[in-house]
JSON list of C-alpha atoms and ligand atoms in Angstrom, two decimals:
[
{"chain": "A", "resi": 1, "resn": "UNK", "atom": "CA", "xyz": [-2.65, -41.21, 7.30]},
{"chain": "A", "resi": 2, "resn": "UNK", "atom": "CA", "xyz": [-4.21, -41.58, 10.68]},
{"chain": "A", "resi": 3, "resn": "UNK", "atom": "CA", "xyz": [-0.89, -42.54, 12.24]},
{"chain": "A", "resi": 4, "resn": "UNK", "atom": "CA", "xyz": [1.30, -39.84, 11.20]},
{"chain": "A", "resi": 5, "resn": "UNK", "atom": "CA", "xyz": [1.99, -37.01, 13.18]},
{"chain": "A", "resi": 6, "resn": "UNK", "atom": "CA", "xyz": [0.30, -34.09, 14.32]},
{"chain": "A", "resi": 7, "resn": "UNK", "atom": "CA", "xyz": [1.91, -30.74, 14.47]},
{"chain": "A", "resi": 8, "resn": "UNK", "atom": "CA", "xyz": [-0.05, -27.71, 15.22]},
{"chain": "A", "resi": 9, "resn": "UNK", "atom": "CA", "xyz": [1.95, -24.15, 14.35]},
{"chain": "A", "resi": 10, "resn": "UNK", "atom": "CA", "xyz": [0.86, -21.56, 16.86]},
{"chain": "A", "resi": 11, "resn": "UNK", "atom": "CA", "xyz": [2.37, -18.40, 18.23]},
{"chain": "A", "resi": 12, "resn": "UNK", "atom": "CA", "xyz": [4.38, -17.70, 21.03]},
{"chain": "A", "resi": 13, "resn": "UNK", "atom": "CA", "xyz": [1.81, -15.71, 23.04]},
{"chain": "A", "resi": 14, "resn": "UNK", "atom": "CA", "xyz": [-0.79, -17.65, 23.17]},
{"chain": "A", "resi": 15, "resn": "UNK", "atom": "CA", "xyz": [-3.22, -15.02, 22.06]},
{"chain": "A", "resi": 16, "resn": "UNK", "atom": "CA", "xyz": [-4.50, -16.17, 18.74]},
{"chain": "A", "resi": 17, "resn": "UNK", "atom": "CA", "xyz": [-7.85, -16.85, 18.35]},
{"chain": "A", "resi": 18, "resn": "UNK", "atom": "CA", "xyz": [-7.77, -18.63, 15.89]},
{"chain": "A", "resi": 19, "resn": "UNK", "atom": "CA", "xyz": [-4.80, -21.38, 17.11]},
{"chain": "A", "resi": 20, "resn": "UNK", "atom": "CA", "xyz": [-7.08, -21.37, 20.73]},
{"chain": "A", "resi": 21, "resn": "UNK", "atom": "CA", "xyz": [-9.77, -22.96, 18.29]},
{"chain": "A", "resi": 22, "resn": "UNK", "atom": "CA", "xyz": [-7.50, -25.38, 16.67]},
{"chain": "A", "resi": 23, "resn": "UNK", "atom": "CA", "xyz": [-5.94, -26.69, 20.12]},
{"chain": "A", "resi": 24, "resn": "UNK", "atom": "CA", "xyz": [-9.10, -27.44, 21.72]},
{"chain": "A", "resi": 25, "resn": "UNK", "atom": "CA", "xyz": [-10.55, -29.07, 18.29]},
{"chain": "A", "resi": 26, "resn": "UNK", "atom": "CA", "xyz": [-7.04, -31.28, 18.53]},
{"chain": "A", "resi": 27, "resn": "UNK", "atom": "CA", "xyz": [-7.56, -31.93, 22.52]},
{"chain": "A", "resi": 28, "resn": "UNK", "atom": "CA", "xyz": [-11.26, -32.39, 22.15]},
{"chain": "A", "resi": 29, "resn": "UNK", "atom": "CA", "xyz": [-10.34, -34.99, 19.60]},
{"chain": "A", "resi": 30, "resn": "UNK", "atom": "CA", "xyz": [-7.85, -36.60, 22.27]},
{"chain": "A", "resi": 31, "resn": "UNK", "atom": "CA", "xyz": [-5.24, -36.43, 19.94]},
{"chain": "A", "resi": 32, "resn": "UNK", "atom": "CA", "xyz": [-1.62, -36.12, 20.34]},
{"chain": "A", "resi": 33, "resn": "UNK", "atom": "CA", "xyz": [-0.12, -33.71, 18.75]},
{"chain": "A", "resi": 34, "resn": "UNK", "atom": "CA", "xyz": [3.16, -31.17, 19.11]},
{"chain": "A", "resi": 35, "resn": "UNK", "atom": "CA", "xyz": [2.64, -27.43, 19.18]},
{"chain": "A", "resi": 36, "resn": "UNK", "atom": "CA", "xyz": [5.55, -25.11, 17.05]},
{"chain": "A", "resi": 37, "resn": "UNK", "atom": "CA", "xyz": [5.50, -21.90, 18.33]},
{"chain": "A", "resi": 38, "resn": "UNK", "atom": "CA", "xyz": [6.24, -19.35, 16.27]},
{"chain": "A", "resi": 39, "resn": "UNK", "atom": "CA", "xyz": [7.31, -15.40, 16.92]},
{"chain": "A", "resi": 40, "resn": "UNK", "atom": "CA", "xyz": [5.18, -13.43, 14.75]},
{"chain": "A", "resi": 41, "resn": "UNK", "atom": "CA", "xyz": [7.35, -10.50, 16.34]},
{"chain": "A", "resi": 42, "resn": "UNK", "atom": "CA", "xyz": [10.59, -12.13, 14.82]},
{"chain": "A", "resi": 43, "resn": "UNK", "atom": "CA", "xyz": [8.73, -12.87, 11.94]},
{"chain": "A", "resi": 44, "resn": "UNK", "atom": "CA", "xyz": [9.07, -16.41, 11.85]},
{"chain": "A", "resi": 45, "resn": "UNK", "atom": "CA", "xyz": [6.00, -16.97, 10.00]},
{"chain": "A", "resi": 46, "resn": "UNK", "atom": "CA", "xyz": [7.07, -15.44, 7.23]},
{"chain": "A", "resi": 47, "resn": "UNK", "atom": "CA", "xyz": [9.95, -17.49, 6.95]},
{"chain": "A", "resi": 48, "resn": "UNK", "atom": "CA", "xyz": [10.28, -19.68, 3.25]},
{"chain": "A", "resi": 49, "resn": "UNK", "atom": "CA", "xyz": [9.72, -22.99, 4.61]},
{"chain": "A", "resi": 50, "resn": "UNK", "atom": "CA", "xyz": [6.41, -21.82, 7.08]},
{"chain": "A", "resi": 51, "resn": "UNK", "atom": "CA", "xyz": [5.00, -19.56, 4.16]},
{"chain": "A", "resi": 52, "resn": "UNK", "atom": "CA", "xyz": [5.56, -23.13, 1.31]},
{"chain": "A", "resi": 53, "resn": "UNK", "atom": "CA", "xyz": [3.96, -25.50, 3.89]},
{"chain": "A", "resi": 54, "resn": "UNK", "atom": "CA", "xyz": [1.34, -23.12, 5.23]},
{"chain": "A", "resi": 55, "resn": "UNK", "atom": "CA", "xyz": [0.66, -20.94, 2.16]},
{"chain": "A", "resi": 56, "resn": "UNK", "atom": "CA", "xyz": [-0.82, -18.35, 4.04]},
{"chain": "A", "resi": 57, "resn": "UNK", "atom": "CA", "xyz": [1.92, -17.05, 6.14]},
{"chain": "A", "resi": 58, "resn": "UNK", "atom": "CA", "xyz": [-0.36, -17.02, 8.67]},
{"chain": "A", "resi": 59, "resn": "UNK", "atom": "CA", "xyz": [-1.42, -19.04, 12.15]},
{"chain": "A", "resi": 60, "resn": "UNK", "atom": "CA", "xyz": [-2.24, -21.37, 12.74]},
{"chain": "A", "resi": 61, "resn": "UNK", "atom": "CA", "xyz": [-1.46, -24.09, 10.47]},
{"chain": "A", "resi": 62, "resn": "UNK", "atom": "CA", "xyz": [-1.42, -28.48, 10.93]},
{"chain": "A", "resi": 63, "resn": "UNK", "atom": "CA", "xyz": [0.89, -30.36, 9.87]},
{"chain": "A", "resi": 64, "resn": "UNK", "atom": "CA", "xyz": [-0.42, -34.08, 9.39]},
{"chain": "A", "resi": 65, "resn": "UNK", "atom": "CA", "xyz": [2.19, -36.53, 8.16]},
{"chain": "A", "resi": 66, "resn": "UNK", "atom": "CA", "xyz": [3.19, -34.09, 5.05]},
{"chain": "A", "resi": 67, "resn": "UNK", "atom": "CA", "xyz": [-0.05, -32.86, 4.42]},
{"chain": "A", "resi": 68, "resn": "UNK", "atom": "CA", "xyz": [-0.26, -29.25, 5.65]},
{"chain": "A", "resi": 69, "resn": "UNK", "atom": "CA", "xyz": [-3.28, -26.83, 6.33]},
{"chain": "A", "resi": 70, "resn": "UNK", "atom": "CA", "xyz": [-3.64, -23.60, 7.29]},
{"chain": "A", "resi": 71, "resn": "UNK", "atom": "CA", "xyz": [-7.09, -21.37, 8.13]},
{"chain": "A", "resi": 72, "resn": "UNK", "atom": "CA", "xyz": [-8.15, -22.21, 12.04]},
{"chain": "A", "resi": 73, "resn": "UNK", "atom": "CA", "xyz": [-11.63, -23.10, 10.72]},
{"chain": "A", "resi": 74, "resn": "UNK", "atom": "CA", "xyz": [-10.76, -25.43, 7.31]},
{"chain": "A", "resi": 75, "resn": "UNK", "atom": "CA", "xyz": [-8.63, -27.62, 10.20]},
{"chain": "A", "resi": 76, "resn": "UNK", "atom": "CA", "xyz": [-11.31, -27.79, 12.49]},
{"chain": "A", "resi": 77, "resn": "UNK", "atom": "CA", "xyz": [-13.34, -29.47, 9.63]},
{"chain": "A", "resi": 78, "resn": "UNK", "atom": "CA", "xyz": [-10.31, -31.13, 8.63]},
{"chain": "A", "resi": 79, "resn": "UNK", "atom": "CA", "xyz": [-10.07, -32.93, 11.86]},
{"chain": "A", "resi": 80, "resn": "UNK", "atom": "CA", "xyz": [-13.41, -34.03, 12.19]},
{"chain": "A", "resi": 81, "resn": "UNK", "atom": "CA", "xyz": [-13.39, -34.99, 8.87]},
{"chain": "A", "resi": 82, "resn": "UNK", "atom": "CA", "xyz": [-10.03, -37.35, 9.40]},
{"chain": "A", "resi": 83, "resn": "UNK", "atom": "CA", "xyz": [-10.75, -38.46, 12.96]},
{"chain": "A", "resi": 84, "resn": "UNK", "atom": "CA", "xyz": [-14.75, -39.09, 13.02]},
{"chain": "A", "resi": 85, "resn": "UNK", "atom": "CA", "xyz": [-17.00, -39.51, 15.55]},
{"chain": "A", "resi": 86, "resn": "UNK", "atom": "CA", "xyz": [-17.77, -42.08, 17.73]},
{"chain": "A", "resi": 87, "resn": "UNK", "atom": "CA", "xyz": [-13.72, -42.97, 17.74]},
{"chain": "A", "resi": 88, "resn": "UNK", "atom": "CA", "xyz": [-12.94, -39.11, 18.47]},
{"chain": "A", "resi": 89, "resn": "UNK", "atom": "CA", "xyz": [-15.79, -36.96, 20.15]},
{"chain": "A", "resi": 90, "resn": "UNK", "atom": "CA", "xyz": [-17.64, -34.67, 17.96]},
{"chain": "A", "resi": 91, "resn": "UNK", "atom": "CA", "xyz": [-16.50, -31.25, 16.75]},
{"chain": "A", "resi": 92, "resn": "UNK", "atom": "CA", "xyz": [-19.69, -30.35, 14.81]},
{"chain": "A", "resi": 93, "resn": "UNK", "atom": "CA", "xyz": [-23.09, -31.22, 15.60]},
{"chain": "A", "resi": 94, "resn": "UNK", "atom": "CA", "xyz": [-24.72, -34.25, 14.03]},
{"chain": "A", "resi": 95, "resn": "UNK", "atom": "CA", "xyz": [-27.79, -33.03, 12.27]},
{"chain": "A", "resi": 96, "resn": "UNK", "atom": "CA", "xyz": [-26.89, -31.26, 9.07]},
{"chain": "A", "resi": 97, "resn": "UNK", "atom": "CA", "xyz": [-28.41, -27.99, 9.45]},
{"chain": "A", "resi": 98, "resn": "UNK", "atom": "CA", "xyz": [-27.15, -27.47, 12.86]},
{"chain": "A", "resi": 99, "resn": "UNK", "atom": "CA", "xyz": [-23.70, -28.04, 11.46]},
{"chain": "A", "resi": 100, "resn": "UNK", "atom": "CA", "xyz": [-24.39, -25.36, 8.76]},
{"chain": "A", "resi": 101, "resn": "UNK", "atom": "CA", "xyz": [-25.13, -23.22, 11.45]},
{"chain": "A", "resi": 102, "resn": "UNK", "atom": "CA", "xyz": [-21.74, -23.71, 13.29]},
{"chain": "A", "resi": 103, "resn": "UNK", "atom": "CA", "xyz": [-19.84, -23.72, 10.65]},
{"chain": "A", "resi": 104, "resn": "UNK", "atom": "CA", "xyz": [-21.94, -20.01, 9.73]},
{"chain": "A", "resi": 105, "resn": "UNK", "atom": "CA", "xyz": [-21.01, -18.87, 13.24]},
{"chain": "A", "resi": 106, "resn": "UNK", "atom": "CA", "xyz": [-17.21, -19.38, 13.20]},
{"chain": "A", "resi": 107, "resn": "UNK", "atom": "CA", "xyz": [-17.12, -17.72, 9.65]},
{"chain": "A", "resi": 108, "resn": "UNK", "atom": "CA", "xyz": [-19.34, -14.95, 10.47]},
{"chain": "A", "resi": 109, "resn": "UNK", "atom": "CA", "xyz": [-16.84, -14.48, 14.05]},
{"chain": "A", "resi": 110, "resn": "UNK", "atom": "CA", "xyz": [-14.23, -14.56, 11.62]},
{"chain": "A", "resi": 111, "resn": "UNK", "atom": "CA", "xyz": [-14.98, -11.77, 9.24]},
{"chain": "A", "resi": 112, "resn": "UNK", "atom": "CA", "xyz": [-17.12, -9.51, 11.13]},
{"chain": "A", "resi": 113, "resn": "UNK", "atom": "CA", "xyz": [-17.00, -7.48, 14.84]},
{"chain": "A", "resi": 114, "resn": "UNK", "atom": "CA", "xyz": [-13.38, -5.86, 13.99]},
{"chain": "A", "resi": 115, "resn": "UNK", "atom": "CA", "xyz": [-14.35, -2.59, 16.13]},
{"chain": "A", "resi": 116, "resn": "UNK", "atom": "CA", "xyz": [-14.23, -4.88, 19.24]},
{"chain": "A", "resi": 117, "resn": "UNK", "atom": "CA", "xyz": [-11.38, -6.97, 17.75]},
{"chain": "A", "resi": 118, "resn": "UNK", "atom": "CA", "xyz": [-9.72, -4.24, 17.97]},
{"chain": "A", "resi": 119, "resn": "UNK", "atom": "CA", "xyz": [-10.97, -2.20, 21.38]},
{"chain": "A", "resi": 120, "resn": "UNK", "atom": "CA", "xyz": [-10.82, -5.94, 23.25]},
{"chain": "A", "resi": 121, "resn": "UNK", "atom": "CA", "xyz": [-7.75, -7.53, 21.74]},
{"chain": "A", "resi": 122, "resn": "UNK", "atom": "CA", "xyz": [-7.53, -11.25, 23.54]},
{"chain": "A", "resi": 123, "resn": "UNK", "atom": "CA", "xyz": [-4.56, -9.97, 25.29]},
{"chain": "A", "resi": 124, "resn": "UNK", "atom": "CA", "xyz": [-7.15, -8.83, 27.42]},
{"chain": "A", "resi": 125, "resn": "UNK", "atom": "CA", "xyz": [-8.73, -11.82, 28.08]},
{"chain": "A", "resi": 126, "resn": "UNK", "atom": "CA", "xyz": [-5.64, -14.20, 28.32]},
{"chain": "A", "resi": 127, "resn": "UNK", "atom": "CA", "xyz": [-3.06, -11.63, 29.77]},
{"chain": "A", "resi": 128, "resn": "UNK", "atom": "CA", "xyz": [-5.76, -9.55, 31.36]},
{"chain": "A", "resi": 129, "resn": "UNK", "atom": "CA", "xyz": [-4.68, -6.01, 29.98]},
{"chain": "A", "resi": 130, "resn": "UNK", "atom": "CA", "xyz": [-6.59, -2.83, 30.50]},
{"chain": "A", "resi": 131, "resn": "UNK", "atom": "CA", "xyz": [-8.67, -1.46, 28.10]},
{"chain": "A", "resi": 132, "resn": "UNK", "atom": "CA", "xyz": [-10.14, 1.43, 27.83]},
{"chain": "A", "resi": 133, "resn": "UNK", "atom": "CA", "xyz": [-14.28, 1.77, 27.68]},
{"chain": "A", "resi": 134, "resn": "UNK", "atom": "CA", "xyz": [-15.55, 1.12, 24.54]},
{"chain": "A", "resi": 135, "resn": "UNK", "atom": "CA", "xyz": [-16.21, 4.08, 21.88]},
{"chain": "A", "resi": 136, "resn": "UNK", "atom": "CA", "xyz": [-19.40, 3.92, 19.77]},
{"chain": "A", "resi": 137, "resn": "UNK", "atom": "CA", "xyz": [-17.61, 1.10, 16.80]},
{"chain": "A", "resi": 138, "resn": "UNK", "atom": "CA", "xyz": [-16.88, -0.89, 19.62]},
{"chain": "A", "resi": 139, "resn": "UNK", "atom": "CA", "xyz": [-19.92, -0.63, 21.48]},
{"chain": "A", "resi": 140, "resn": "UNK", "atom": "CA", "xyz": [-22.23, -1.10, 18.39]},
{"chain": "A", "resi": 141, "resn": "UNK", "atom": "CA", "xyz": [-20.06, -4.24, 17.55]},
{"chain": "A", "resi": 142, "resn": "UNK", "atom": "CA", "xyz": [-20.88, -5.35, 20.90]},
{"chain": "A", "resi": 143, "resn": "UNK", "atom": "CA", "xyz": [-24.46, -4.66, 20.59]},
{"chain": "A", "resi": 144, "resn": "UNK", "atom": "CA", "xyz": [-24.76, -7.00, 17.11]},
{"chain": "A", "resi": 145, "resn": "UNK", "atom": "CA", "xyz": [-22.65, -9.65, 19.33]},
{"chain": "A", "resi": 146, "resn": "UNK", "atom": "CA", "xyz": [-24.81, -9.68, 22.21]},
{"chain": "A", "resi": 147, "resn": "UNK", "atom": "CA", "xyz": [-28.31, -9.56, 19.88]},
{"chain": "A", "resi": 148, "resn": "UNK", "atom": "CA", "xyz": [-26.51, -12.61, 17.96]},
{"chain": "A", "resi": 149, "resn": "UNK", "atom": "CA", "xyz": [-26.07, -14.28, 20.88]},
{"chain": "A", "resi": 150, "resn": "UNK", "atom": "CA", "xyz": [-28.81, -14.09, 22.72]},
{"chain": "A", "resi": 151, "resn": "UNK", "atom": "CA", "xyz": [-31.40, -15.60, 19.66]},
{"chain": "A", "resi": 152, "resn": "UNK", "atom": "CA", "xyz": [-28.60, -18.59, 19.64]},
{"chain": "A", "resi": 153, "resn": "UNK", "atom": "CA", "xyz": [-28.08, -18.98, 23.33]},
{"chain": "A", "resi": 154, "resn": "UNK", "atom": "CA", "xyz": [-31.12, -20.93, 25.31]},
{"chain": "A", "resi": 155, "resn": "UNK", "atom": "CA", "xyz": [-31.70, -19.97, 28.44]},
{"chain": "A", "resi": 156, "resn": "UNK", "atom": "CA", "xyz": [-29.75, -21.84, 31.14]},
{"chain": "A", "resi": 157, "resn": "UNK", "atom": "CA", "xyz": [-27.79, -23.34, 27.85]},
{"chain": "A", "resi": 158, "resn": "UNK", "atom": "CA", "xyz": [-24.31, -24.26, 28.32]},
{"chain": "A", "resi": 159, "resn": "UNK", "atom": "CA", "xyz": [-23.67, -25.41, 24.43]},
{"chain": "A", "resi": 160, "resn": "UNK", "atom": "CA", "xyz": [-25.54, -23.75, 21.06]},
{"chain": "A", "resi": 161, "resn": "UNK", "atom": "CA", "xyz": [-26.24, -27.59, 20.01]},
{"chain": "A", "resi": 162, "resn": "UNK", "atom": "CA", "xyz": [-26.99, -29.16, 23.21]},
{"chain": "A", "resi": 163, "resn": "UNK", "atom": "CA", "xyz": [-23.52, -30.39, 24.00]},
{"chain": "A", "resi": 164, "resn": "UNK", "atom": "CA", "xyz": [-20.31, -28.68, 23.19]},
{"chain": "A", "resi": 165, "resn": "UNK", "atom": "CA", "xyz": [-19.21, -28.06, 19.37]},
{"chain": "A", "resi": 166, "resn": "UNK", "atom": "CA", "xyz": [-15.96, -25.72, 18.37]},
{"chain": "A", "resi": 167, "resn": "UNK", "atom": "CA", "xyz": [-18.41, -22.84, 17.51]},
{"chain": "A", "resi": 168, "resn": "UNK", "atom": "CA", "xyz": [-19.24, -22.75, 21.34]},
{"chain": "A", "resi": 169, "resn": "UNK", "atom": "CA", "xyz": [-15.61, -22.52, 21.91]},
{"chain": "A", "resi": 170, "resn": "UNK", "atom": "CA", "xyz": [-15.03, -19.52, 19.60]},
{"chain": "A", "resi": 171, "resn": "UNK", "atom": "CA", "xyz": [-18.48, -17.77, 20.49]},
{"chain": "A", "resi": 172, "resn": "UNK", "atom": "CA", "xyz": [-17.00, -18.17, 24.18]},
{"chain": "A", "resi": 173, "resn": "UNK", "atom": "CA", "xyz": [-14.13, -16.37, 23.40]},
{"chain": "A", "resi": 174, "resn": "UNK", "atom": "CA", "xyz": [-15.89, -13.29, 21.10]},
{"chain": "A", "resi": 175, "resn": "UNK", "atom": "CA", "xyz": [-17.84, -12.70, 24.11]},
{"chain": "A", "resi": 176, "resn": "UNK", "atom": "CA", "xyz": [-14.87, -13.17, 26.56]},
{"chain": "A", "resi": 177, "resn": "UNK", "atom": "CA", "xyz": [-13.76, -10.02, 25.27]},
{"chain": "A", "resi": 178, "resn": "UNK", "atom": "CA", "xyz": [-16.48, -8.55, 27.20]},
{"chain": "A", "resi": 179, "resn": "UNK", "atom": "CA", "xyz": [-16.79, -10.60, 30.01]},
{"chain": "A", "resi": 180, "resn": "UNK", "atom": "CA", "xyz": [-13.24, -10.37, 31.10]},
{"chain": "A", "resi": 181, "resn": "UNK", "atom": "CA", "xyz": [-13.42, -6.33, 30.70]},
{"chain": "A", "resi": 182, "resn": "UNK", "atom": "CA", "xyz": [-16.64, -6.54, 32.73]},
{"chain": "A", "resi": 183, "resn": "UNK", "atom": "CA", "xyz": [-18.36, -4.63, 30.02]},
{"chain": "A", "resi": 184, "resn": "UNK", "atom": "CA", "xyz": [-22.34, -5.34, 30.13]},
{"chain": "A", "resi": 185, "resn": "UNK", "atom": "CA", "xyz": [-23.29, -8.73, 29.09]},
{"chain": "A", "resi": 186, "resn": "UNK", "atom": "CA", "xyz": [-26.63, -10.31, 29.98]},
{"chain": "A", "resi": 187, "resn": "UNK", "atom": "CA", "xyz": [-26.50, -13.17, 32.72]},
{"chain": "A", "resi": 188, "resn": "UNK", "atom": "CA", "xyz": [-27.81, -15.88, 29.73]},
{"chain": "A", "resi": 189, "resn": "UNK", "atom": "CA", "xyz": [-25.19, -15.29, 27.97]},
{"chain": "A", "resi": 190, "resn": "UNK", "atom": "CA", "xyz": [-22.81, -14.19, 30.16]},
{"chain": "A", "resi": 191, "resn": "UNK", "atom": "CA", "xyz": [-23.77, -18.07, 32.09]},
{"chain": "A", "resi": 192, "resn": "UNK", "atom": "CA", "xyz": [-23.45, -19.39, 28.79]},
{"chain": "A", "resi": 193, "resn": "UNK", "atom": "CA", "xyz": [-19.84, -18.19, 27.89]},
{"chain": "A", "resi": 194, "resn": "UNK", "atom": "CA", "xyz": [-18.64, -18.79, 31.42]},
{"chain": "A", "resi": 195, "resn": "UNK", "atom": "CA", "xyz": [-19.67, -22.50, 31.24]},
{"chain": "A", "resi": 196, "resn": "UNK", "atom": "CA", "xyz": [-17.85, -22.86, 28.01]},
{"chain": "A", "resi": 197, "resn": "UNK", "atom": "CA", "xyz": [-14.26, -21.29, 29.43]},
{"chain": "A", "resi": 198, "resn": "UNK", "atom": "CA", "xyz": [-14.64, -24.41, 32.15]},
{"chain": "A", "resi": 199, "resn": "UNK", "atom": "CA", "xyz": [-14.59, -26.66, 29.12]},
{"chain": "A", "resi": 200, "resn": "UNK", "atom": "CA", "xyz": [-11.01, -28.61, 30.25]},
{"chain": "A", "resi": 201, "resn": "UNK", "atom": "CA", "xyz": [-10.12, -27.90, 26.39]},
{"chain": "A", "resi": 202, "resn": "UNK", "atom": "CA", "xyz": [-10.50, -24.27, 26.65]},
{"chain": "A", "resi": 203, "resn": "UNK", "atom": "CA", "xyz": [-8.75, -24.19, 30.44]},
{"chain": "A", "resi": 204, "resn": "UNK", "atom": "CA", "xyz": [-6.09, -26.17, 28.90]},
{"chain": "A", "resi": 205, "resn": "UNK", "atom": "CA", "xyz": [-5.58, -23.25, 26.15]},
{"chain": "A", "resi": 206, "resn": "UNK", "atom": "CA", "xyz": [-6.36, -19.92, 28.69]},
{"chain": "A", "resi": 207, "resn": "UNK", "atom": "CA", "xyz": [-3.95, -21.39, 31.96]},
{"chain": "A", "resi": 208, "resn": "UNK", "atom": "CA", "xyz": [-1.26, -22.31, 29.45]},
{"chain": "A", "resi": 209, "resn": "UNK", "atom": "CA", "xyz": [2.24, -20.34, 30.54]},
{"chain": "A", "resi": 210, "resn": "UNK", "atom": "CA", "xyz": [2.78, -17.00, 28.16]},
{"chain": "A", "resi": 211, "resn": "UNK", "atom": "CA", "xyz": [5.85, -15.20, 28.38]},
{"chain": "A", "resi": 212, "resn": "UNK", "atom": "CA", "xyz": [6.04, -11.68, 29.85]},
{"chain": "A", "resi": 213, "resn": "UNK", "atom": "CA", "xyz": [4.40, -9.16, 27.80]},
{"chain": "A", "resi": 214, "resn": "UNK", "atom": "CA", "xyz": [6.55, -6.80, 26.24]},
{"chain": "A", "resi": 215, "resn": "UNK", "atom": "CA", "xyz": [5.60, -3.30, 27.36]},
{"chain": "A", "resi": 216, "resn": "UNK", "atom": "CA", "xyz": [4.07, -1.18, 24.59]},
{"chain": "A", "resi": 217, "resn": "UNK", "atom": "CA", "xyz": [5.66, 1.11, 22.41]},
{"chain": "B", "resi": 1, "resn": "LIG", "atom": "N1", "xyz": [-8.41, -16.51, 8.92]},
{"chain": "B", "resi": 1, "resn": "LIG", "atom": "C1", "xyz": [-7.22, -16.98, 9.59]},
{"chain": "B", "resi": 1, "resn": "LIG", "atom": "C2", "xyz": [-6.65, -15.86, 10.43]},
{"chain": "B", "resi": 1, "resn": "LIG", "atom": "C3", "xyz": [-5.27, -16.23, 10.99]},
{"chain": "B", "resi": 1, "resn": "LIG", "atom": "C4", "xyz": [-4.56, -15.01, 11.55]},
{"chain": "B", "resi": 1, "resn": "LIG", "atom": "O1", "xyz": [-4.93, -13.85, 11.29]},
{"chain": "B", "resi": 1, "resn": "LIG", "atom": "N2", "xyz": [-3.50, -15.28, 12.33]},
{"chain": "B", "resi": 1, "resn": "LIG", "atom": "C5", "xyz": [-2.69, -14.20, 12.88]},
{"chain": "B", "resi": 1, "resn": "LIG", "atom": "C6", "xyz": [-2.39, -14.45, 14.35]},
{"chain": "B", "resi": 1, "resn": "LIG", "atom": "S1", "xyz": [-3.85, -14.26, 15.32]},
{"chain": "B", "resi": 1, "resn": "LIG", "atom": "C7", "xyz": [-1.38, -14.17, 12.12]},
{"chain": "B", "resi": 1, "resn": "LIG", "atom": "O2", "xyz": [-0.85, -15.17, 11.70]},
{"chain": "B", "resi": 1, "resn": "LIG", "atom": "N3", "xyz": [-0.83, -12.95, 11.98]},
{"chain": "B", "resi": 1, "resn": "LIG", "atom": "C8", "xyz": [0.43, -12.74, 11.36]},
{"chain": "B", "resi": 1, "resn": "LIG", "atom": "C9", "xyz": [0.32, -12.11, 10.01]},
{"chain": "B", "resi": 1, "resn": "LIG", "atom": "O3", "xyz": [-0.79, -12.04, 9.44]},
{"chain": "B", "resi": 1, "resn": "LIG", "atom": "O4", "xyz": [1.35, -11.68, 9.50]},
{"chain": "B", "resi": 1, "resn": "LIG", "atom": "C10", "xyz": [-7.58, -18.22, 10.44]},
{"chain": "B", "resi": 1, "resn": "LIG", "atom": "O5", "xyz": [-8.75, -18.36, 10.79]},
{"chain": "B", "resi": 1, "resn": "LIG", "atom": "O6", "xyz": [-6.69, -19.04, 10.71]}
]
């Protein structure tokens, strides 16, 4: 199983979220794999043989020899669970309620925050669109973000576990959203979330080439 291919479905954008977390999971495991880019805008995902494999419809999914999987944060366990540490480096941390914790982090990122999901799409962050200033739903998002952050962050800390884990890599990227439309973050966290985006993983993910964007409307 270890030797059969990787394939990891993404979008054509390179906006997701949730693919970002599965490509540096896969490079942070040094693993090769092939990226399938699909157009959500043409609808490719919703095509018969994406929706069998991938069940969801959605991306991103992995493709592993003929086993697929879909849900960014059920393949980040997957590959940690199919290419352990030491061989591959660590995804989650080591001690078990630390790893709770991560894995409570990216599911809590996941389902909450929408008002500044939606206010500070990542096509500000990776194509660096405008936005406007936050209204209150977005700012009061923010607020629970920030007040999060700042009883997981240490100060001066450039990881949540004392080195890097995939939940710093999607925390880095919630509060991205802010950082990258210079809304107010404190410098602890704002350190913090800077220090993650130099992760060669993540740079790997935010320099990749995206097409144009299409103009609105
Ligand atoms: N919970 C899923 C969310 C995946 C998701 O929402 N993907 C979006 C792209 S960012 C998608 O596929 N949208 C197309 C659609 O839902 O039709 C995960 O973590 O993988």
């Amino acid at each position: 199983m270890a030797g059969d291919k990787l394939v990891l479905f993404g979008e054509t954008t390179w906006t997701s979220p949730y693919v970002y977390s599965c490509f540096v999971a896969l490079k942070e495991k040094g693993l090769d794999f092939e990226m399938k880019l699909l157009s959500l805008a043409g609808d490719e995902h919703r095509r018969p043989e994406y929706l069998d494999g991938s069940l969801t419809g959605r991306v991103p999914a992995l493709r592993h020899g003929d086993f697929w999987l879909s849900e960014s944060s059920a393949i980040d366990e997957y590959l940690e669970d199919a290419f352990p540490p030491p061989r591959h480096r660590r995804l989650y941390p080591e001690v078990h309620q630390d790893r709770a914790r991560a894995r409570q982090i990216q599911a809590w990122l996941r389902s909450d925050l929408m008002p500044l999901r939606e206010e500070r799409p990542t096509t500000t962050v990776f194509y660096g669109e405008k936005a406007a200033p936050l209204g209150a739903a977005g700012q009061a998002a923010a607020g629970r973000l920030l007040r999060t952050a700042d009883l997981l962050v240490q100060e001066g800390a450039t990881s949540l576990f004392g080195s890097f884990t995939v939940a710093d890599a999607d925390l880095a990227l919630m509060l991205q959203r802010l950082v990258a439309n210079k809304d107010p973050v404190p410098p602890k966290i704002r350190a913090y979330a800077l220090a993650v985006w130099q992760r060669p993983s993540v740079r790997e993910f935010v320099e990749h080439p995206r097409p144009p964007r299409e103009p609105a409307g």
